[in-house]
Short mmCIF file of N, CA and C in Angstrom, two decimals:
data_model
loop_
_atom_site.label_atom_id
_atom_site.label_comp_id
_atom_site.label_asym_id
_atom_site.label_seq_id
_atom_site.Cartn_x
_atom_site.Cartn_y
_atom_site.Cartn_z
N UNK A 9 -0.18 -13.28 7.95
CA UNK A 9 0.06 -13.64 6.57
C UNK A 9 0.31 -12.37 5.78
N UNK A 10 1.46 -12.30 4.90
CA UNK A 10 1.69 -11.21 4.32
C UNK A 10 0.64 -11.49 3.15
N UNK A 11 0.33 -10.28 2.45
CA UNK A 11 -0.40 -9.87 0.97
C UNK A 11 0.42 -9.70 0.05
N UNK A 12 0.21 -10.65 -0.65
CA UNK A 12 1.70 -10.55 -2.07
C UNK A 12 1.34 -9.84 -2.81
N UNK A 13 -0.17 -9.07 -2.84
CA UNK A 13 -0.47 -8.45 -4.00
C UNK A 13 0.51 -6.96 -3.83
N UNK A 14 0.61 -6.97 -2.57
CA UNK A 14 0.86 -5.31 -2.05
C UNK A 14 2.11 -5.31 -1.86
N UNK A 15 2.89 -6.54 -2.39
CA UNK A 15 4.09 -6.20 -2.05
C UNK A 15 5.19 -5.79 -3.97
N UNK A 16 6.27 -5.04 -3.36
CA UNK A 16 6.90 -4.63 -4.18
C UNK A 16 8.06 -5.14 -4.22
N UNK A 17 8.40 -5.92 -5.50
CA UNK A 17 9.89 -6.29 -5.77
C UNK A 17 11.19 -5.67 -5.96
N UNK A 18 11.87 -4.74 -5.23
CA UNK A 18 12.86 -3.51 -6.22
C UNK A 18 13.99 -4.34 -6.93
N UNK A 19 14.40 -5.83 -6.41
CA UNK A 19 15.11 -6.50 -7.32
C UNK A 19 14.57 -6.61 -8.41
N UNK A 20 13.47 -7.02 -8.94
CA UNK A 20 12.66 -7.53 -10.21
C UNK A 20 13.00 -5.75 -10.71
N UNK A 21 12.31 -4.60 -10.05
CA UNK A 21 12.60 -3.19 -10.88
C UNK A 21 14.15 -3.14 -11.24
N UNK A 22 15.14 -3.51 -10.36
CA UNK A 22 16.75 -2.94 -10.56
C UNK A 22 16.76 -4.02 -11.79
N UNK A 23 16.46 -4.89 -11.99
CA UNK A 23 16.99 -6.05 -13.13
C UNK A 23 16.64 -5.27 -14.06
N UNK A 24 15.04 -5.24 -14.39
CA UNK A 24 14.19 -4.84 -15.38
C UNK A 24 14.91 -3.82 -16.08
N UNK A 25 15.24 -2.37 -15.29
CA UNK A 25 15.49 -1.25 -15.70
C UNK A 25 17.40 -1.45 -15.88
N UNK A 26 18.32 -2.11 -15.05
CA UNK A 26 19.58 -2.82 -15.43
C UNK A 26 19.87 -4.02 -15.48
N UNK A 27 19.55 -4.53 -16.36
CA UNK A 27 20.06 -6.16 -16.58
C UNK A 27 21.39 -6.39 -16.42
N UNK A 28 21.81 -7.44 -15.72
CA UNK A 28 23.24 -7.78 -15.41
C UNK A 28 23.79 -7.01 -14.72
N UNK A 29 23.44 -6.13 -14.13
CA UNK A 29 23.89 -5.18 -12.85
C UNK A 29 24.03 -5.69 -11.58
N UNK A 30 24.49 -5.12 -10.70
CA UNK A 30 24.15 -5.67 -9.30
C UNK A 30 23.46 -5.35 -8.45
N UNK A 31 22.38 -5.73 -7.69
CA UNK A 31 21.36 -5.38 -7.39
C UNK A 31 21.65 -5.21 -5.64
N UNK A 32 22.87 -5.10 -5.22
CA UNK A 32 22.44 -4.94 -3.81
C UNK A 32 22.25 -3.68 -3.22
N UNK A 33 21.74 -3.54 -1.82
CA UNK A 33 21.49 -2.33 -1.78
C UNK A 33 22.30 -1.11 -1.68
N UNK A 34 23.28 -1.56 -1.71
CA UNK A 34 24.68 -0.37 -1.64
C UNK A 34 25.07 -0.44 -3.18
N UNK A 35 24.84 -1.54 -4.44
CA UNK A 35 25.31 -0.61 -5.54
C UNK A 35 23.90 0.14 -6.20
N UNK A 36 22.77 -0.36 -5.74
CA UNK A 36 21.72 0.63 -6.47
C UNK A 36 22.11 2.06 -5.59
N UNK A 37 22.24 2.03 -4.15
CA UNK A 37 21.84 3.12 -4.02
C UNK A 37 23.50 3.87 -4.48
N UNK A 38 24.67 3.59 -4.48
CA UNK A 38 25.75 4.30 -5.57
C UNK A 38 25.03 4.58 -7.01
N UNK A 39 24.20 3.59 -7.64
CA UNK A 39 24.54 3.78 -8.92
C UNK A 39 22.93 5.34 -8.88
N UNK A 40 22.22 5.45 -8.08
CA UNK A 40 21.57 6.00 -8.59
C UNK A 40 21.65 7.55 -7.05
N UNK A 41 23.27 7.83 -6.81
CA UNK A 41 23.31 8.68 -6.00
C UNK A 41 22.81 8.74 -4.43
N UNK A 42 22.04 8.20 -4.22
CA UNK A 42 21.67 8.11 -2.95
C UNK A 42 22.72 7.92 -1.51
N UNK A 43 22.62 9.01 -1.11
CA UNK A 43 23.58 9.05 0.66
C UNK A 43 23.49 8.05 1.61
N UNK A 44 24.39 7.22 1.63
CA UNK A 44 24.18 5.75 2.56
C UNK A 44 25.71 6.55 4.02
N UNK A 45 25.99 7.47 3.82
CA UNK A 45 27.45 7.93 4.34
C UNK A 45 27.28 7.80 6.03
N UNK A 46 25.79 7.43 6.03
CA UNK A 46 25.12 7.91 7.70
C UNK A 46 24.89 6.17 8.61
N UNK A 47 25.15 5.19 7.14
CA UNK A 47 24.86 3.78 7.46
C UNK A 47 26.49 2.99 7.54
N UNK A 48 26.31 2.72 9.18
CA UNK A 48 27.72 2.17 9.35
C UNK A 48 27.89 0.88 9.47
N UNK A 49 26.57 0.65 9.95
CA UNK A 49 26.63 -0.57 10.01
C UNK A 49 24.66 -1.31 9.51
N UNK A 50 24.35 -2.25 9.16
CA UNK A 50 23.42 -2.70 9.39
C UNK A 50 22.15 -2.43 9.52
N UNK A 51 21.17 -2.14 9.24
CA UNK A 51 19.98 -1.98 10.21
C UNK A 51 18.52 -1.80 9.73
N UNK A 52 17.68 -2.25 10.23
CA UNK A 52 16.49 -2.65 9.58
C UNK A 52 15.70 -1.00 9.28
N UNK A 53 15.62 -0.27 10.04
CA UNK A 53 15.07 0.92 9.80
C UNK A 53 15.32 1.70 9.01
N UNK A 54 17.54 2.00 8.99
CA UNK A 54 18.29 2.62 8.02
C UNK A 54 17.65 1.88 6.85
N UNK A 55 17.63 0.50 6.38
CA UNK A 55 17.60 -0.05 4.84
C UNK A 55 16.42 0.29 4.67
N UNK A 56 15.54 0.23 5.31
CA UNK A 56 13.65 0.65 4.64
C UNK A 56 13.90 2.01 4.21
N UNK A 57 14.41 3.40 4.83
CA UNK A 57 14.81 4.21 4.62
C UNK A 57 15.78 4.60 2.88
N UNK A 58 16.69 3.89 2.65
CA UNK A 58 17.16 3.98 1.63
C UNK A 58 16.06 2.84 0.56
N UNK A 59 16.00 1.73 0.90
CA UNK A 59 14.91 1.44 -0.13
C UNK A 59 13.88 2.18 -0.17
N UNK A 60 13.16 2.91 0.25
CA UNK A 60 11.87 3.77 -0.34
C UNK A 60 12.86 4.80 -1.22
N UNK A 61 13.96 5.60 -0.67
CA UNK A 61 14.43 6.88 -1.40
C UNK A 61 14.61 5.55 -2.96
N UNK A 62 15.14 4.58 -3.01
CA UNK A 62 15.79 3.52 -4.05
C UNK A 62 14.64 3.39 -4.86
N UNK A 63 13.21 3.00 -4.24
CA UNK A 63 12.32 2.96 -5.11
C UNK A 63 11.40 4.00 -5.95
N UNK A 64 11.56 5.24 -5.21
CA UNK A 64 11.19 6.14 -5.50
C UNK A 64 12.15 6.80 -6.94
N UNK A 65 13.82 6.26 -6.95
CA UNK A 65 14.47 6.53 -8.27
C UNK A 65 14.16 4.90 -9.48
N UNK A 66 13.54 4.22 -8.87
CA UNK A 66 13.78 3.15 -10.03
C UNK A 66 12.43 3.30 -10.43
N UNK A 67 11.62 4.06 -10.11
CA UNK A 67 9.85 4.40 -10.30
C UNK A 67 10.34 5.18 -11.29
N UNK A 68 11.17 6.19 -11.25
CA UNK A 68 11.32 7.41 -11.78
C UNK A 68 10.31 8.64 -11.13
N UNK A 69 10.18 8.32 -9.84
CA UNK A 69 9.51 9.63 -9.13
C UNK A 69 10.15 10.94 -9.13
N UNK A 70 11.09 10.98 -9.10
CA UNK A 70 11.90 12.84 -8.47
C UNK A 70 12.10 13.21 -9.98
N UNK A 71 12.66 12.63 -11.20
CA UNK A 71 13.18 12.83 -12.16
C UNK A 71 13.10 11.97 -13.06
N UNK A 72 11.87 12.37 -14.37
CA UNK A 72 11.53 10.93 -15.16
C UNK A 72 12.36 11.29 -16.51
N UNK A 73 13.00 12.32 -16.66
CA UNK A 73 14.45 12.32 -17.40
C UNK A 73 15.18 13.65 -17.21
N UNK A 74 15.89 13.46 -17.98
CA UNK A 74 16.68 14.76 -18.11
C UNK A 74 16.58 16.23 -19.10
N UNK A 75 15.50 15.56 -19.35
CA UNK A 75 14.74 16.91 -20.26
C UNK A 75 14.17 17.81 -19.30
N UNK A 76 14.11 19.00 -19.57
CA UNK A 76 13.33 19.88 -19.01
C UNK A 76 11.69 19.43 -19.21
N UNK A 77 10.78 19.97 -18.16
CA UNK A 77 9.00 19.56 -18.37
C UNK A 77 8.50 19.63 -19.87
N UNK A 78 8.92 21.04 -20.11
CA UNK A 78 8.37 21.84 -21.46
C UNK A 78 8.28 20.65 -22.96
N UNK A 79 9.89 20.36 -22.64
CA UNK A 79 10.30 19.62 -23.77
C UNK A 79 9.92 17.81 -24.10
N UNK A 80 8.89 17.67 -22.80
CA UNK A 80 8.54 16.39 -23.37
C UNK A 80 7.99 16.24 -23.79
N UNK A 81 6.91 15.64 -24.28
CA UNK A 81 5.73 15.47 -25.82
C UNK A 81 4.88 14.93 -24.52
N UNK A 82 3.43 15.13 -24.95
CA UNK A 82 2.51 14.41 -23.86
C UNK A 82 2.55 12.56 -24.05
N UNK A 83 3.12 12.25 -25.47
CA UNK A 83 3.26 11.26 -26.02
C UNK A 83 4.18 10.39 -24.73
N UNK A 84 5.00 11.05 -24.51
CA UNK A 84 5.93 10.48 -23.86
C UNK A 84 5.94 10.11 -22.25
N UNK A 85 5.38 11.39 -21.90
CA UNK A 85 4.86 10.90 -20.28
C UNK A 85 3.84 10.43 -20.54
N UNK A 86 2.79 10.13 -21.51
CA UNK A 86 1.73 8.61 -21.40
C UNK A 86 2.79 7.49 -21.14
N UNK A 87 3.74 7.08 -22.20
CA UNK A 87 4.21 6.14 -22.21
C UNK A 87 5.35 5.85 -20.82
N UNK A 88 5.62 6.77 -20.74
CA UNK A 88 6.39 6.78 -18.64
C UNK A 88 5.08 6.14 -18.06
N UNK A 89 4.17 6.76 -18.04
CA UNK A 89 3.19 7.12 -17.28
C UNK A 89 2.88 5.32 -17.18
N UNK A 90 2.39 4.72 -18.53
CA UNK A 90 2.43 3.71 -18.25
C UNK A 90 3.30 2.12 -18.20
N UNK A 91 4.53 2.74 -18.36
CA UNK A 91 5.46 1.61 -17.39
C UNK A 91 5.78 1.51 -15.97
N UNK A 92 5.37 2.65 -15.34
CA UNK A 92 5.33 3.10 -14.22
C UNK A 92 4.28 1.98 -13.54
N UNK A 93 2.83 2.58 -14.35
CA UNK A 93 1.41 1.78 -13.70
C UNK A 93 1.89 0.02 -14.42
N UNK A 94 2.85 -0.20 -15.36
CA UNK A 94 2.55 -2.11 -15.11
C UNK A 94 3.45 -2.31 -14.40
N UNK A 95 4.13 -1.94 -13.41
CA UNK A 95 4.95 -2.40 -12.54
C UNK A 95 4.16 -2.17 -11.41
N UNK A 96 3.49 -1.65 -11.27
CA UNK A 96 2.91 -1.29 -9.80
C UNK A 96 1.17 -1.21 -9.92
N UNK A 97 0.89 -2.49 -11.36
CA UNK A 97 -0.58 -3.42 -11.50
C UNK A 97 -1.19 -3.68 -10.52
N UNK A 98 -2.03 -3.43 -9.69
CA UNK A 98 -2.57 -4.10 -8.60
C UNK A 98 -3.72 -3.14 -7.98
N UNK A 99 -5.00 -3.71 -7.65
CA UNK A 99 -6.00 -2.81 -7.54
C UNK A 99 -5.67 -2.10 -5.84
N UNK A 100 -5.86 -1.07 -5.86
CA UNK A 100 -5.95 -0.08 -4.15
C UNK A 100 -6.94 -1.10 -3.49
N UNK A 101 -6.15 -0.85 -2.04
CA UNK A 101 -6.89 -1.28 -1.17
C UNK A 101 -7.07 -0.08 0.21
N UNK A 102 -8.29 0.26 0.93
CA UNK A 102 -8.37 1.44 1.81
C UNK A 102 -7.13 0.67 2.92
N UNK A 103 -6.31 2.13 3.34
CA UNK A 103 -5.52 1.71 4.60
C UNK A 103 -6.46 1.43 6.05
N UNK A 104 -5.03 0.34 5.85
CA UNK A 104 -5.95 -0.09 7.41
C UNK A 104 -5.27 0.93 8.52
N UNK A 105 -6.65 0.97 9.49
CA UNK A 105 -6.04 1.98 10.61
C UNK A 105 -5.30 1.41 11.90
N UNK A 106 -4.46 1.98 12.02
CA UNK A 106 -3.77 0.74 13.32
C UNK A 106 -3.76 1.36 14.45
N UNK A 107 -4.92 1.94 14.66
CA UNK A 107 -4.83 1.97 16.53
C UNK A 107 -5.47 0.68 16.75
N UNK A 108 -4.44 0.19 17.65
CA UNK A 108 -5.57 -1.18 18.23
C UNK A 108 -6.50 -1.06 19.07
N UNK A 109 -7.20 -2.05 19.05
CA UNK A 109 -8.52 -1.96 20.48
C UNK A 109 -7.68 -2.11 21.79
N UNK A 110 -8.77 -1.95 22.57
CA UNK A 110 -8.39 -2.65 23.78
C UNK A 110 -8.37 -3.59 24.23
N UNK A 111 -8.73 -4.39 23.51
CA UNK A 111 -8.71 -6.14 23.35
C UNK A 111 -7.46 -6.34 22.83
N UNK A 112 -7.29 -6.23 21.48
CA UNK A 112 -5.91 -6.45 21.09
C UNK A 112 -4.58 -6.08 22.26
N UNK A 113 -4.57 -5.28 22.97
CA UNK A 113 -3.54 -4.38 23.83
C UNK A 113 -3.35 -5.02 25.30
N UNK A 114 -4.76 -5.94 25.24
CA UNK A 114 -5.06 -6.73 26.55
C UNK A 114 -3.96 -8.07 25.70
N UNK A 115 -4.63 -8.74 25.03
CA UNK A 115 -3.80 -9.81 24.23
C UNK A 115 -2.73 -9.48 23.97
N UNK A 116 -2.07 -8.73 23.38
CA UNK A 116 -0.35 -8.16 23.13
C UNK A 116 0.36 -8.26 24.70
N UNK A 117 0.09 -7.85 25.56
CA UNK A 117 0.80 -7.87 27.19
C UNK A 117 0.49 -9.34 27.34
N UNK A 118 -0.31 -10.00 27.44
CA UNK A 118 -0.56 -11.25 27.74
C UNK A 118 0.64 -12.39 27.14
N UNK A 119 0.52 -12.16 25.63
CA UNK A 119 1.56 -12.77 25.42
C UNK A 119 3.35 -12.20 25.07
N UNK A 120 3.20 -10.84 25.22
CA UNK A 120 4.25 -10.67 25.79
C UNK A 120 4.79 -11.25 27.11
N UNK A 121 3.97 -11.10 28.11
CA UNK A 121 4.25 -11.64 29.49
C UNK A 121 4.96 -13.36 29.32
N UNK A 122 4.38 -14.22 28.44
CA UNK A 122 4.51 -15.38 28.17
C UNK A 122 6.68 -15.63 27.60
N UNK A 123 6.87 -14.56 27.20
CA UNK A 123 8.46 -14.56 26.92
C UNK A 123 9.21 -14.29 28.05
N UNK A 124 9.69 -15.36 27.76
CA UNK A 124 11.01 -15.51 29.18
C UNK A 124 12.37 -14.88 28.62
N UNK A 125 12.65 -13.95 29.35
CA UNK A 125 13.66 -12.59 29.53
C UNK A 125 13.53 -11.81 28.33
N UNK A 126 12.84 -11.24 28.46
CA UNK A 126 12.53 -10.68 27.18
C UNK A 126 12.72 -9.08 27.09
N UNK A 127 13.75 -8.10 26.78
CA UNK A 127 13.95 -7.41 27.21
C UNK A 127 13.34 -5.96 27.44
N UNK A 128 11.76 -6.24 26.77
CA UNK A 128 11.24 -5.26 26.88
C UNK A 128 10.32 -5.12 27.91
N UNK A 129 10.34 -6.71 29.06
CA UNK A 129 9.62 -7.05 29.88
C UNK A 129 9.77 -6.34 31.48
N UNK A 130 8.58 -5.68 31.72
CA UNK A 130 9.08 -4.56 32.68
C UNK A 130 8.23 -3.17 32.47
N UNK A 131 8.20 -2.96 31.08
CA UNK A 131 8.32 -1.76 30.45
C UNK A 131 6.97 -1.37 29.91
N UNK A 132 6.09 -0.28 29.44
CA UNK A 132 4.76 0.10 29.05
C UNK A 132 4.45 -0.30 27.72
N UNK A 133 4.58 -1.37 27.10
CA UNK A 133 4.22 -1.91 25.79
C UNK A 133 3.46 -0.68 25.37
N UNK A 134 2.48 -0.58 25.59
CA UNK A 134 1.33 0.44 25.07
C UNK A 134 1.90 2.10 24.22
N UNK A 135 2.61 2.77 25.16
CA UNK A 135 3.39 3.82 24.35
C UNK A 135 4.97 3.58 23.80
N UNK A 136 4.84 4.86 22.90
CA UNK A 136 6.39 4.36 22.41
C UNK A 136 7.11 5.06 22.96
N UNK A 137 8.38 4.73 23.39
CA UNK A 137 9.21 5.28 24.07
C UNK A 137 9.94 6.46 23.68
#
C-alpha cells in the first residue's frame, strides 16, 4: 500500500506555480532548462531522474530568485520559506531501513520461483548485478 501522505504531486506544483501551462515532463523540464538530450527514448529510471532535478526547480531549491543573497530582505525568504513548507505540509517520518531479513529473502526467491519464464529466473536475486 502506498502512503499518500509522503507522496508528492509535481503536476499540482507545475499548475500552482504555471496555470494553463503544460505540464508534461518534457515541457517542464524545457521550460525550466533541464538536459533531457541523454533521453531517447522512455524509461522509468531516466524520468525519476529528471523529475527530482524538476522538483527540486519547482521547490525553488538551486535558485529562489534572481536576486543576489545580500539583496533579499529576511522578510522575503520567510515568505519563500513558507510556500515552500505548505506544499510539502506533512509531518517526518524516520526512514525505513531496507536491508531485508533473511526471512524476507527466503520469501522473495520462493515466490519468485512461482513465475513462469521469468527472466530473471536462474539468476542471484539477492545481489545486484
Amino acid at each position: 500500500r502506498v502512503d499518500m501522505a509522503r507522496m508528492i504531486d509535481t503536476i499540482a506544483l507545475g499548475r500552482a506555480r504555471h496555470p494553463g501551462g503544460k505540464m508534461s515532463l518534457d515541457a517542464l523540464c524545457s521550460r525550466y532548462g533541464i538536459d533531457r538530450s541523454h533521453r531517447t527514448k522512455h524509461g522509468a529510471l531516466l524520468d525519476a531522474e529528471l523529475l527530482a532535478q524538476l522538483y527540486i526547480e519547482l521547490t525553488g531549491g538551486k535558485q529562489i530568485g534572481l536576486e543576489l543573497a545580500a539583496e533579499v530582505t529576511a522578510q522575503e525568504q520567510s515568505d519563500r520559506q513558507d510556500q515552500r513548507l505548505h506544499i510539502i505540509d506533512r509531518p517526518f517520518r524516520t526512514p525505513r531501513v531496507y536491508a531485508p531479513t533473511d526471512s524476507e529473502l527466503e520469501r522473495h526467491r520462493g515466490f519468485v520461483a512461482t513465475i513462469k519464464d521469468a527472466i530473471w529466473n536462474g539468476r542471484d536475486t539477492t545481489t545486484p548485478s
